[in-house]
Amino acid sequence: MRLQNMFRSKFCLFFVIFLLLVLLYTAPVSQLLKKSSNTRTSENTTNYISRIKNSIPKSGVIIDPQRRLSRVLPVSHVFITSAYYYPTSKSLGSNAIALNMVVDSVNFSVENAIYKVIGSNGTHSDSTEAVSKVEGVPSCRYTTAMARTNTIENLKKLEMESNGVKVEIPFKMACYSAPKPVIICISPQFVAEQWQMFLMHVHVANRFGGHLHMYITSMIESYFELMREYERQGYLTLDYWLRMKFEKIETPYFEPNGNIEWRNQAGAETDCLLQYKEAAQYIAFFDMDDILFPASYSTYLEEFNAEWAIEPNTTSLFYGRREHEFVKAETMSEFSFSELVASLRSSPTVKRGKVVVKPETYNHTWIHYSWHEDPNTRHNVSFPHLVHVQRPLQKNGHNNITHLWKMEFEPLNETIREEDIKAIEYDFWRMRNQSRVVEISKRLPSEDFYLPIVFKCYYDSFYGFIFDNKRRKGPMQCPNADLCELPQREEYRCVHSDAEYYSGPHMEPFTFHFSSNSFWTKDIGCYQ
């Protein structure tokens, strides 16, 4: 009996405490509903509470862990990646302006959007309209866009204008000469450490008459110094690839870097195209691991001329990418191009490829080709394929990529001529024996650190879903690695691109942001 009374007393005490907690928790909500009942009698209570929870801030970044990225905002924020001026252009006309931008594409239809541009030369000014074309995937809130117009001659000042509000933006003069007739635009590198892959690509490109234009966000310091030495000797050009920053905001916005496809890779390819549009005979849009060995010709120029002659009215050459793996040297003193080629193994898999263009046929591009190109005018090259060396293997490492993404490989199924192997080996040895390169080589990383981290992140967010039919909850998200967790290390620091960032005044429907005076820094770290 005593036990029952004790149990009954504890139960009553628990019930009283529970009621008090319920009252305390529901009081703010009930007061909110009571306060709103007189003014919002026609609004459904549930919808009102939901709207309060999902309300958009008046300014600043929207924290959106549930990724409801379809919400319409009052202003589309635009980051101007680059702007180029062409006194003459084969495809853009005289005194042309090309604006390479990243635009919030949800609030307004940005395909064929019109931007008002004012050009001045010190004595006269001219207001014109620039019409944009979009290059991007619909699953990303921000998209790459290129807008073009023609302005006044001898341009000195460039402004964007809307409803009487103006902002001056920096612009560059387009190149009218190129280091070589074939420019290879390499997509942006971040936490880059695969110096073996770089040595393979840079010496192959040099052998066949190509010049690499490299975009860098961040890179292991010693690897960056190695690239700088190759740049000094004319093999390549290094260029900044910046994270987008909005310096001053008066209206709400979604963070752009996490909501743009693959760190705005399409914007980098478009920037490279716009830089060399009037200077190069051909421009190729490759990744670092896309390497082309001409099968029948001694130079890229001869290869591309021959393929173009097959279909003279083509707008691009499309090279498929065959998957390959290879065993890489752990140190530069062990690196041998002939041994690397001997270790190459081919997969039967040929993935979607990359294009090579005559720049007068292209004004903007996506990662693989321009969405605005007629596929019927794209010439598919049947052979050779790009040697896609996405799977570099460590001699003594765990090679976790092979466990995560299983692929079958067979003997090499591409043509790499013996005379080219010998010439490339000789070219590498000439560079390797230079005193500055010898000093740098001692500090290069000997094992992978970031590669398996980034690959796992890519696989979980994109590759597993696309290539291995892994199940995904919810709709396809924007393919992006911005949320990858990248640990820092004391023994290997990174060089990172940076700049001075600016935001224009509040403008509708587009508010503009841009940068100038880019520079390399060691203060940011190994991040995207």
Short mmCIF file of C-alpha atoms in Angstrom, two decimals:
data_model
loop_
_atom_site.label_atom_id
_atom_site.label_comp_id
_atom_site.label_asym_id
_atom_site.label_seq_id
_atom_site.Cartn_x
_atom_site.Cartn_y
_atom_site.Cartn_z
CA MET A 1 0.00 0.00 0.00
CA ARG A 2 2.84 2.35 0.94
CA LEU A 3 4.56 1.53 -2.38
CA GLN A 4 1.40 2.36 -4.36
CA ASN A 5 1.01 5.71 -2.58
CA MET A 6 4.64 6.56 -3.28
CA PHE A 7 4.23 5.72 -6.95
CA ARG A 8 0.98 7.74 -7.16
CA SER A 9 2.70 10.79 -5.56
CA LYS A 10 5.64 10.65 -7.99
CA PHE A 11 3.27 10.34 -10.94
CA CYS A 12 1.26 13.41 -9.80
CA LEU A 13 4.47 15.41 -9.33
CA PHE A 14 5.67 14.44 -12.82
CA PHE A 15 2.30 15.38 -14.34
CA VAL A 16 2.34 18.83 -12.66
CA ILE A 17 5.89 19.51 -13.89
CA PHE A 18 4.91 18.39 -17.40
CA LEU A 19 1.92 20.78 -17.45
CA LEU A 20 4.12 23.68 -16.31
CA LEU A 21 6.64 22.97 -19.07
CA VAL A 22 3.90 22.81 -21.69
CA LEU A 23 2.47 26.14 -20.51
CA LEU A 24 5.90 27.80 -20.51
CA TYR A 25 6.70 26.51 -24.00
CA THR A 26 3.38 27.37 -25.61
CA ALA A 27 2.89 30.76 -23.99
CA PRO A 28 5.03 32.74 -26.52
CA VAL A 29 3.29 31.02 -29.43
CA SER A 30 -0.20 31.61 -27.95
CA GLN A 31 0.66 35.26 -27.28
CA LEU A 32 1.89 35.58 -30.87
CA LEU A 33 -1.32 34.06 -32.19
CA LYS A 34 -3.45 36.27 -29.87
CA LYS A 35 -1.54 39.37 -30.98
CA SER A 36 -1.96 38.48 -34.64
CA SER A 37 -5.65 37.52 -34.41
CA ASN A 38 -6.93 41.11 -34.62
CA THR A 39 -4.77 42.11 -37.58
CA ARG A 40 -4.49 38.84 -39.51
CA THR A 41 -7.86 37.19 -39.00
CA SER A 42 -7.94 36.05 -42.61
CA GLU A 43 -4.53 34.38 -42.52
CA ASN A 44 -4.25 30.73 -41.65
CA THR A 45 -2.48 30.30 -38.31
CA THR A 46 -0.22 27.49 -39.46
CA ASN A 47 0.86 29.37 -42.57
CA TYR A 48 1.55 32.49 -40.51
CA ILE A 49 3.83 30.66 -38.07
CA SER A 50 5.59 28.99 -40.99
CA ARG A 51 6.10 32.35 -42.67
CA ILE A 52 7.52 33.83 -39.47
CA LYS A 53 10.02 30.98 -39.21
CA ASN A 54 11.04 31.29 -42.86
CA SER A 55 11.13 35.08 -42.99
CA ILE A 56 13.94 36.57 -45.06
CA PRO A 57 16.31 39.06 -43.39
CA LYS A 58 16.33 42.63 -44.67
CA SER A 59 20.01 42.36 -45.54
CA GLY A 60 22.98 40.00 -45.29
CA VAL A 61 23.54 36.38 -46.18
CA ILE A 62 20.63 33.96 -45.81
CA ILE A 63 21.54 30.98 -43.66
CA ASP A 64 19.72 28.15 -45.35
CA PRO A 65 20.73 24.72 -43.98
CA GLN A 66 17.64 23.12 -45.56
CA ARG A 67 18.67 24.61 -48.94
CA ARG A 68 15.33 26.15 -49.90
CA LEU A 69 17.15 27.98 -52.66
CA SER A 70 14.10 28.76 -54.77
CA ARG A 71 13.03 31.72 -52.66
CA VAL A 72 12.65 34.93 -54.65
CA LEU A 73 14.63 37.92 -53.37
CA PRO A 74 14.12 41.61 -54.19
CA VAL A 75 17.53 41.96 -55.91
CA SER A 76 19.76 39.67 -57.98
CA HIS A 77 23.36 40.10 -56.89
CA VAL A 78 25.95 39.98 -59.67
CA PHE A 79 29.66 39.31 -59.28
CA ILE A 80 31.56 40.63 -62.29
CA THR A 81 34.38 38.14 -62.74
CA SER A 82 35.98 40.10 -65.57
CA ALA A 83 35.22 42.66 -68.25
CA TYR A 84 37.13 42.93 -71.54
CA TYR A 85 37.36 45.68 -74.14
CA TYR A 86 38.09 44.92 -77.82
CA PRO A 87 38.92 47.82 -80.14
CA THR A 88 38.34 45.27 -82.92
CA SER A 89 36.97 41.73 -82.83
CA LYS A 90 36.26 39.15 -85.52
CA SER A 91 33.02 38.05 -83.86
CA LEU A 92 32.10 40.85 -81.44
CA GLY A 93 32.61 43.86 -83.71
CA SER A 94 34.36 47.18 -83.09
CA ASN A 95 34.76 48.65 -79.60
CA ALA A 96 33.15 45.60 -78.07
CA ILE A 97 32.56 44.96 -74.38
CA ALA A 98 32.29 41.43 -72.92
CA LEU A 99 31.11 41.05 -69.33
CA ASN A 100 31.88 37.71 -67.64
CA MET A 101 29.54 37.46 -64.63
CA VAL A 102 27.97 35.25 -61.98
CA VAL A 103 24.29 36.08 -61.49
CA ASP A 104 21.57 35.02 -59.05
CA SER A 105 19.30 33.45 -61.64
CA VAL A 106 16.22 32.68 -59.51
CA ASN A 107 14.80 36.15 -58.95
CA PHE A 108 14.69 37.13 -62.61
CA SER A 109 15.07 35.44 -65.95
CA VAL A 110 18.72 36.09 -66.73
CA GLU A 111 18.84 34.40 -70.13
CA ASN A 112 18.77 37.34 -72.57
CA ALA A 113 18.71 39.76 -69.62
CA ILE A 114 19.60 43.32 -70.52
CA TYR A 115 22.29 45.32 -68.70
CA LYS A 116 22.76 49.02 -69.36
CA VAL A 117 26.41 49.91 -69.99
CA ILE A 118 27.96 53.38 -70.23
CA GLY A 119 31.32 53.79 -71.91
CA SER A 120 33.35 57.02 -71.78
CA ASN A 121 36.61 58.12 -73.39
CA GLY A 122 37.22 61.44 -71.64
CA THR A 123 35.30 63.60 -74.10
CA HIS A 124 32.25 61.56 -74.99
CA SER A 125 30.10 58.84 -73.43
CA ASP A 126 27.71 56.33 -74.90
CA SER A 127 24.94 54.28 -73.24
CA THR A 128 24.20 50.87 -74.75
CA GLU A 129 22.44 47.66 -73.78
CA ALA A 130 24.36 44.42 -73.21
CA VAL A 131 22.39 41.20 -73.74
CA SER A 132 23.46 38.15 -71.74
CA LYS A 133 23.71 34.43 -72.43
CA VAL A 134 23.73 31.91 -69.58
CA GLU A 135 26.09 28.93 -69.24
CA GLY A 136 25.16 26.73 -66.28
CA VAL A 137 22.96 23.99 -64.84
CA PRO A 138 19.46 24.64 -63.47
CA SER A 139 20.21 23.02 -60.10
CA CYS A 140 22.48 25.94 -59.11
CA ARG A 141 21.06 29.23 -57.88
CA TYR A 142 23.95 31.25 -59.32
CA THR A 143 24.89 30.83 -62.95
CA THR A 144 27.65 31.99 -65.29
CA ALA A 145 26.55 34.63 -67.77
CA MET A 146 28.32 36.59 -70.50
CA ALA A 147 26.83 39.88 -71.71
CA ARG A 148 28.09 41.75 -74.77
CA THR A 149 27.63 45.16 -76.32
CA ASN A 150 29.52 47.75 -78.37
CA THR A 151 30.56 51.11 -77.00
CA ILE A 152 32.58 54.22 -77.70
CA GLU A 153 36.08 54.07 -79.18
CA ASN A 154 39.20 54.60 -77.05
CA LEU A 155 37.34 53.45 -73.94
CA LYS A 156 38.65 54.94 -70.69
CA LYS A 157 35.78 54.38 -68.24
CA LEU A 158 33.15 51.67 -67.99
CA GLU A 159 29.99 51.91 -65.86
CA MET A 160 26.89 49.83 -65.15
CA GLU A 161 23.65 51.83 -64.79
CA SER A 162 20.11 51.16 -63.61
CA ASN A 163 17.35 53.70 -62.96
CA GLY A 164 19.84 56.54 -62.79
CA VAL A 165 22.21 54.79 -60.35
CA LYS A 166 25.69 54.04 -61.70
CA VAL A 167 28.80 52.17 -60.63
CA GLU A 168 32.20 52.20 -62.34
CA ILE A 169 33.75 48.77 -62.91
CA PRO A 170 37.31 47.81 -63.90
CA PHE A 171 37.99 46.36 -67.35
CA LYS A 172 40.93 44.80 -69.18
CA MET A 173 42.17 45.11 -72.73
CA ALA A 174 41.84 41.80 -74.54
CA CYS A 175 45.06 40.17 -75.79
CA TYR A 176 46.01 40.56 -79.44
CA SER A 177 49.05 38.28 -79.31
CA ALA A 178 49.46 34.85 -77.72
CA PRO A 179 52.54 32.89 -76.58
CA LYS A 180 51.57 30.10 -78.99
CA PRO A 181 48.81 29.56 -81.56
CA VAL A 182 47.13 26.96 -79.31
CA ILE A 183 46.06 27.99 -75.81
CA ILE A 184 44.94 25.29 -73.35
CA CYS A 185 42.68 26.72 -70.65
CA ILE A 186 43.05 24.67 -67.45
CA SER A 187 40.12 24.75 -65.02
CA PRO A 188 40.71 26.28 -61.56
CA GLN A 189 42.95 24.40 -59.14
CA PHE A 190 42.31 24.34 -55.39
CA VAL A 191 44.34 22.66 -52.63
CA ALA A 192 46.37 21.39 -55.58
CA GLU A 193 49.17 18.94 -54.76
CA GLN A 194 49.38 16.63 -57.82
CA TRP A 195 52.66 17.97 -59.21
CA GLN A 196 53.26 14.70 -61.10
CA MET A 197 50.11 15.27 -63.15
CA PHE A 198 51.23 18.83 -63.87
CA LEU A 199 54.66 17.69 -65.08
CA MET A 200 52.98 15.22 -67.40
CA HIS A 201 50.60 17.82 -68.84
CA VAL A 202 52.98 20.77 -69.16
CA HIS A 203 55.66 18.78 -71.00
CA VAL A 204 53.15 17.06 -73.30
CA ALA A 205 51.58 20.44 -74.16
CA ASN A 206 54.99 21.96 -74.82
CA ARG A 207 55.96 19.05 -77.08
CA PHE A 208 52.91 19.57 -79.29
CA GLY A 209 52.93 23.37 -79.36
CA GLY A 210 50.37 24.22 -76.68
CA HIS A 211 50.56 26.90 -73.97
CA LEU A 212 48.81 26.27 -70.65
CA HIS A 213 46.76 29.04 -69.07
CA MET A 214 46.35 27.97 -65.42
CA TYR A 215 43.75 29.31 -62.97
CA ILE A 216 44.75 28.97 -59.30
CA THR A 217 42.63 29.34 -56.18
CA SER A 218 44.99 27.56 -53.77
CA MET A 219 48.02 25.33 -54.15
CA ILE A 220 50.73 23.73 -52.00
CA GLU A 221 53.48 26.35 -51.78
CA SER A 222 56.33 24.29 -53.25
CA TYR A 223 54.10 23.15 -56.12
CA PHE A 224 53.20 26.79 -56.80
CA GLU A 225 56.89 27.72 -56.85
CA LEU A 226 57.50 24.93 -59.37
CA MET A 227 54.75 26.31 -61.60
CA ARG A 228 56.22 29.80 -61.29
CA GLU A 229 59.54 28.48 -62.57
CA TYR A 230 57.82 26.91 -65.57
CA GLU A 231 55.98 30.18 -66.15
CA ARG A 232 59.29 32.07 -66.08
CA GLN A 233 60.54 29.80 -68.85
CA GLY A 234 57.48 30.30 -71.05
CA TYR A 235 55.61 27.01 -70.63
CA LEU A 236 52.49 28.50 -69.08
CA THR A 237 50.68 31.52 -67.67
CA LEU A 238 49.37 31.58 -64.10
CA ASP A 239 46.14 33.44 -63.39
CA TYR A 240 44.10 34.16 -60.29
CA TRP A 241 40.81 32.44 -59.62
CA LEU A 242 39.12 34.26 -56.79
CA ARG A 243 36.41 33.38 -54.35
CA MET A 244 33.46 35.71 -54.79
CA LYS A 245 32.95 38.20 -51.96
CA PHE A 246 30.30 40.86 -51.50
CA GLU A 247 31.92 43.72 -49.63
CA LYS A 248 28.77 45.66 -48.77
CA ILE A 249 25.18 44.42 -48.87
CA GLU A 250 21.92 46.32 -48.41
CA THR A 251 19.59 43.49 -49.45
CA PRO A 252 19.47 39.75 -48.63
CA TYR A 253 21.45 37.26 -50.70
CA PHE A 254 22.46 33.63 -50.86
CA GLU A 255 26.18 32.91 -50.53
CA PRO A 256 27.48 32.58 -54.12
CA ASN A 257 30.50 30.26 -53.75
CA GLY A 258 28.44 27.38 -52.38
CA ASN A 259 25.68 27.84 -54.95
CA ILE A 260 27.62 27.98 -58.23
CA GLU A 261 28.57 24.92 -60.28
CA TRP A 262 32.06 23.59 -59.54
CA ARG A 263 33.62 26.86 -58.22
CA ASN A 264 32.42 28.70 -61.34
CA GLN A 265 34.51 26.57 -63.66
CA ALA A 266 32.46 27.76 -66.64
CA GLY A 267 33.36 31.33 -65.70
CA ALA A 268 37.07 30.47 -65.79
CA GLU A 269 36.76 28.84 -69.22
CA THR A 270 34.82 31.85 -70.48
CA ASP A 271 37.42 34.24 -69.03
CA CYS A 272 40.22 32.37 -70.80
CA LEU A 273 38.26 32.44 -74.06
CA LEU A 274 37.66 36.18 -73.75
CA GLN A 275 41.33 36.87 -72.95
CA TYR A 276 42.69 35.09 -76.04
CA LYS A 277 39.73 35.56 -78.35
CA GLU A 278 41.62 37.73 -80.84
CA ALA A 279 45.06 36.20 -80.23
CA ALA A 280 44.91 32.41 -80.51
CA GLN A 281 44.13 30.21 -83.50
CA TYR A 282 42.64 27.51 -81.27
CA ILE A 283 41.57 27.41 -77.63
CA ALA A 284 41.12 24.11 -75.77
CA PHE A 285 39.13 23.82 -72.53
CA PHE A 286 40.72 21.01 -70.51
CA ASP A 287 41.12 19.98 -66.89
CA MET A 288 44.57 19.34 -65.45
CA ASP A 289 43.97 15.60 -65.87
CA ASP A 290 42.83 15.88 -69.54
CA ILE A 291 45.91 15.26 -71.71
CA LEU A 292 45.86 15.06 -75.48
CA PHE A 293 48.40 13.07 -77.51
CA PRO A 294 47.91 13.65 -81.26
CA ALA A 295 47.80 10.27 -82.97
CA SER A 296 48.87 11.24 -86.48
CA TYR A 297 50.35 14.74 -86.30
CA SER A 298 53.40 16.35 -84.73
CA THR A 299 51.61 19.44 -83.36
CA TYR A 300 48.23 20.39 -81.97
CA LEU A 301 47.91 22.98 -84.71
CA GLU A 302 48.23 20.31 -87.41
CA GLU A 303 45.88 17.98 -85.52
CA PHE A 304 43.15 20.61 -85.17
CA ASN A 305 43.53 21.90 -88.73
CA ALA A 306 43.14 18.36 -90.08
CA GLU A 307 40.04 17.63 -87.98
CA TRP A 308 38.49 20.98 -88.88
CA ALA A 309 39.07 20.28 -92.58
CA ILE A 310 36.82 17.21 -92.29
CA GLU A 311 33.87 19.48 -91.44
CA PRO A 312 34.81 23.07 -92.40
CA ASN A 313 31.53 24.48 -91.04
CA THR A 314 31.99 22.97 -87.59
CA THR A 315 31.84 25.17 -84.48
CA SER A 316 34.05 23.00 -82.23
CA LEU A 317 36.07 19.79 -82.05
CA PHE A 318 34.79 17.41 -79.38
CA TYR A 319 37.32 15.00 -77.85
CA GLY A 320 35.98 12.18 -75.66
CA ARG A 321 37.85 11.37 -72.44
CA ARG A 322 39.05 7.84 -71.82
CA GLU A 323 39.63 6.99 -68.14
CA HIS A 324 43.20 6.06 -67.18
CA GLU A 325 45.23 5.29 -64.11
CA PHE A 326 49.00 5.53 -63.67
CA VAL A 327 51.60 5.02 -60.94
CA LYS A 328 53.26 8.26 -59.92
CA ALA A 329 56.74 8.93 -58.60
CA GLU A 330 57.03 9.96 -54.97
CA THR A 331 59.88 12.40 -55.59
CA MET A 332 60.94 14.48 -58.55
CA SER A 333 64.30 12.70 -58.71
CA GLU A 334 62.36 9.45 -59.32
CA PHE A 335 60.04 10.98 -61.91
CA SER A 336 60.39 9.49 -65.38
CA PHE A 337 58.02 10.25 -68.21
CA SER A 338 58.75 6.96 -69.96
CA GLU A 339 58.01 5.02 -66.74
CA LEU A 340 54.81 6.98 -66.25
CA VAL A 341 53.63 6.10 -69.76
CA ALA A 342 54.58 2.45 -69.19
CA SER A 343 52.34 2.41 -66.11
CA LEU A 344 49.31 3.89 -67.91
CA ARG A 345 46.30 1.59 -68.11
CA SER A 346 43.14 2.34 -70.07
CA SER A 347 39.52 1.84 -69.19
CA PRO A 348 36.90 0.90 -71.78
CA THR A 349 34.93 3.87 -70.43
CA VAL A 350 34.94 7.03 -72.56
CA LYS A 351 33.24 9.88 -70.73
CA ARG A 352 31.71 13.09 -71.98
CA GLY A 353 34.55 15.09 -73.47
CA LYS A 354 35.86 18.62 -73.88
CA VAL A 355 35.94 20.99 -76.82
CA VAL A 356 38.59 22.77 -78.84
CA VAL A 357 37.35 25.89 -80.64
CA LYS A 358 38.33 28.53 -83.10
CA PRO A 359 37.67 31.58 -80.90
CA GLU A 360 35.64 33.39 -83.53
CA THR A 361 33.04 30.60 -83.31
CA TYR A 362 32.60 30.90 -79.53
CA ASN A 363 31.83 33.89 -77.30
CA HIS A 364 31.17 31.98 -74.05
CA THR A 365 31.24 28.39 -72.87
CA TRP A 366 30.23 25.88 -70.22
CA ILE A 367 32.48 23.16 -68.77
CA HIS A 368 32.15 20.69 -71.67
CA TYR A 369 30.84 22.92 -74.48
CA SER A 370 28.54 25.91 -74.87
CA TRP A 371 24.87 25.27 -74.16
CA HIS A 372 24.16 27.66 -77.03
CA GLU A 373 26.10 25.65 -79.60
CA ASP A 374 24.12 23.57 -82.06
CA PRO A 375 25.18 19.95 -81.35
CA ASN A 376 24.84 19.20 -85.06
CA THR A 377 27.73 21.57 -85.82
CA ARG A 378 30.01 19.99 -83.19
CA HIS A 379 32.58 17.68 -84.79
CA ASN A 380 33.11 14.51 -82.73
CA VAL A 381 36.70 13.34 -83.04
CA SER A 382 36.67 9.53 -83.15
CA PHE A 383 40.38 9.13 -82.35
CA PRO A 384 42.45 10.02 -80.36
CA HIS A 385 40.71 10.52 -77.02
CA LEU A 386 41.84 12.70 -74.19
CA VAL A 387 43.88 10.65 -71.75
CA HIS A 388 41.92 11.32 -68.57
CA VAL A 389 44.33 10.52 -65.72
CA GLN A 390 41.85 11.04 -62.90
CA ARG A 391 43.25 8.08 -60.95
CA PRO A 392 46.91 8.68 -60.02
CA LEU A 393 48.14 5.79 -57.89
CA GLN A 394 50.70 6.06 -55.12
CA LYS A 395 53.44 3.43 -55.11
CA ASN A 396 53.19 2.89 -51.37
CA GLY A 397 49.87 4.55 -50.49
CA HIS A 398 46.43 3.22 -49.66
CA ASN A 399 44.85 4.54 -52.90
CA ASN A 400 41.43 4.83 -51.28
CA ILE A 401 39.95 6.19 -54.51
CA THR A 402 40.17 2.70 -56.01
CA HIS A 403 38.08 1.28 -53.16
CA LEU A 404 35.46 4.02 -53.42
CA TRP A 405 35.05 4.17 -57.19
CA LYS A 406 35.69 0.77 -58.75
CA MET A 407 36.66 0.74 -62.42
CA GLU A 408 38.13 -1.84 -64.75
CA PHE A 409 41.44 -1.08 -66.48
CA GLU A 410 43.25 -2.84 -69.29
CA PRO A 411 46.49 -2.23 -71.24
CA LEU A 412 47.00 1.24 -72.74
CA ASN A 413 44.53 1.87 -75.55
CA GLU A 414 45.77 5.22 -76.86
CA THR A 415 48.60 6.12 -79.23
CA ILE A 416 51.72 7.63 -77.63
CA ARG A 417 54.61 7.56 -80.08
CA GLU A 418 58.07 6.53 -78.94
CA GLU A 419 59.74 9.60 -80.47
CA ASP A 420 57.41 11.85 -78.50
CA ILE A 421 58.15 9.98 -75.26
CA LYS A 422 61.91 10.45 -75.78
CA ALA A 423 61.56 14.15 -76.63
CA ILE A 424 59.35 14.81 -73.59
CA GLU A 425 61.75 12.89 -71.33
CA TYR A 426 64.63 15.01 -72.57
CA ASP A 427 62.65 18.22 -72.04
CA PHE A 428 61.83 17.17 -68.48
CA TRP A 429 65.44 16.33 -67.65
CA ARG A 430 66.53 19.73 -68.95
CA MET A 431 64.16 21.42 -66.51
CA ARG A 432 64.79 19.03 -63.61
CA ASN A 433 68.54 19.67 -63.58
CA GLN A 434 68.21 23.43 -63.20
CA SER A 435 69.39 24.59 -59.78
CA ARG A 436 66.17 26.39 -58.85
CA VAL A 437 64.05 23.36 -59.76
CA VAL A 438 66.37 21.05 -57.82
CA GLU A 439 65.88 23.20 -54.70
CA ILE A 440 62.08 23.29 -55.10
CA SER A 441 61.84 19.55 -55.77
CA LYS A 442 63.14 18.75 -52.26
CA ARG A 443 60.02 20.35 -50.74
CA LEU A 444 57.33 18.81 -52.96
CA PRO A 445 54.81 16.53 -51.20
CA SER A 446 55.59 12.83 -51.56
CA GLU A 447 52.12 11.47 -50.76
CA ASP A 448 48.49 12.39 -51.28
CA PHE A 449 46.65 14.28 -48.58
CA TYR A 450 43.93 16.44 -50.13
CA LEU A 451 43.17 14.24 -53.16
CA PRO A 452 41.29 11.50 -51.24
CA ILE A 453 39.45 14.11 -49.15
CA VAL A 454 38.27 16.08 -52.16
CA PHE A 455 37.47 12.97 -54.19
CA LYS A 456 35.35 11.55 -51.35
CA CYS A 457 33.51 14.86 -51.12
CA TYR A 458 32.95 14.91 -54.89
CA TYR A 459 31.82 11.29 -54.86
CA ASP A 460 29.30 11.83 -52.09
CA SER A 461 27.85 14.97 -53.67
CA PHE A 462 27.97 14.07 -57.36
CA TYR A 463 30.02 11.19 -58.78
CA GLY A 464 28.35 8.40 -56.83
CA PHE A 465 24.94 9.60 -57.90
CA ILE A 466 25.82 10.08 -61.56
CA PHE A 467 28.17 7.18 -62.30
CA ASP A 468 27.43 4.51 -59.69
CA ASN A 469 23.66 5.05 -59.42
CA LYS A 470 23.88 5.72 -55.69
CA ARG A 471 20.56 6.72 -54.18
CA ARG A 472 20.12 10.34 -53.22
CA LYS A 473 17.46 11.79 -50.96
CA GLY A 474 15.66 14.76 -52.46
CA PRO A 475 16.31 16.61 -55.71
CA MET A 476 19.68 16.95 -57.43
CA GLN A 477 21.75 19.58 -55.63
CA CYS A 478 24.15 22.06 -57.15
CA PRO A 479 27.41 20.16 -57.92
CA ASN A 480 29.86 21.94 -55.70
CA ALA A 481 32.70 21.13 -53.31
CA ASP A 482 32.49 24.30 -51.25
CA LEU A 483 31.34 22.39 -48.16
CA CYS A 484 34.29 19.99 -48.23
CA GLU A 485 36.13 20.03 -44.89
CA LEU A 486 39.79 20.71 -45.65
CA PRO A 487 42.12 20.29 -42.66
CA GLN A 488 45.25 22.42 -42.52
CA ARG A 489 48.80 21.15 -42.04
CA GLU A 490 51.89 22.74 -40.55
CA GLU A 491 54.36 21.06 -42.91
CA TYR A 492 52.61 22.09 -46.14
CA ARG A 493 51.18 25.58 -46.50
CA CYS A 494 49.21 26.91 -49.46
CA VAL A 495 49.47 29.94 -51.68
CA HIS A 496 45.99 31.38 -52.25
CA SER A 497 44.62 33.99 -54.65
CA ASP A 498 43.15 37.18 -53.18
CA ALA A 499 42.16 40.67 -54.27
CA GLU A 500 40.60 43.96 -53.22
CA TYR A 501 36.81 43.57 -53.27
CA TYR A 502 34.19 46.21 -53.94
CA SER A 503 30.41 46.47 -53.94
CA GLY A 504 28.44 49.03 -55.89
CA PRO A 505 25.49 51.01 -54.50
CA HIS A 506 22.06 49.45 -54.14
CA MET A 507 20.65 48.97 -57.64
CA GLU A 508 17.57 47.15 -58.93
CA PRO A 509 17.09 44.63 -60.37
CA PHE A 510 20.85 43.91 -60.33
CA THR A 511 23.39 45.01 -57.71
CA PHE A 512 27.02 44.65 -58.81
CA HIS A 513 30.14 43.42 -57.02
CA PHE A 514 33.67 43.09 -58.38
CA SER A 515 37.36 42.95 -57.51
CA SER A 516 40.65 44.51 -58.59
CA ASN A 517 44.39 44.32 -57.87
CA SER A 518 44.59 40.55 -57.47
CA PHE A 519 47.58 39.12 -55.62
CA TRP A 520 48.99 35.88 -54.15
CA THR A 521 48.94 35.41 -50.39
CA LYS A 522 50.07 32.81 -47.83
CA ASP A 523 47.67 34.09 -45.16
CA ILE A 524 44.43 32.34 -46.17
CA GLY A 525 45.46 28.69 -46.11
CA CYS A 526 44.58 25.54 -48.04
CA TYR A 527 40.95 26.25 -48.85
CA GLN A 528 38.77 26.45 -51.93
#
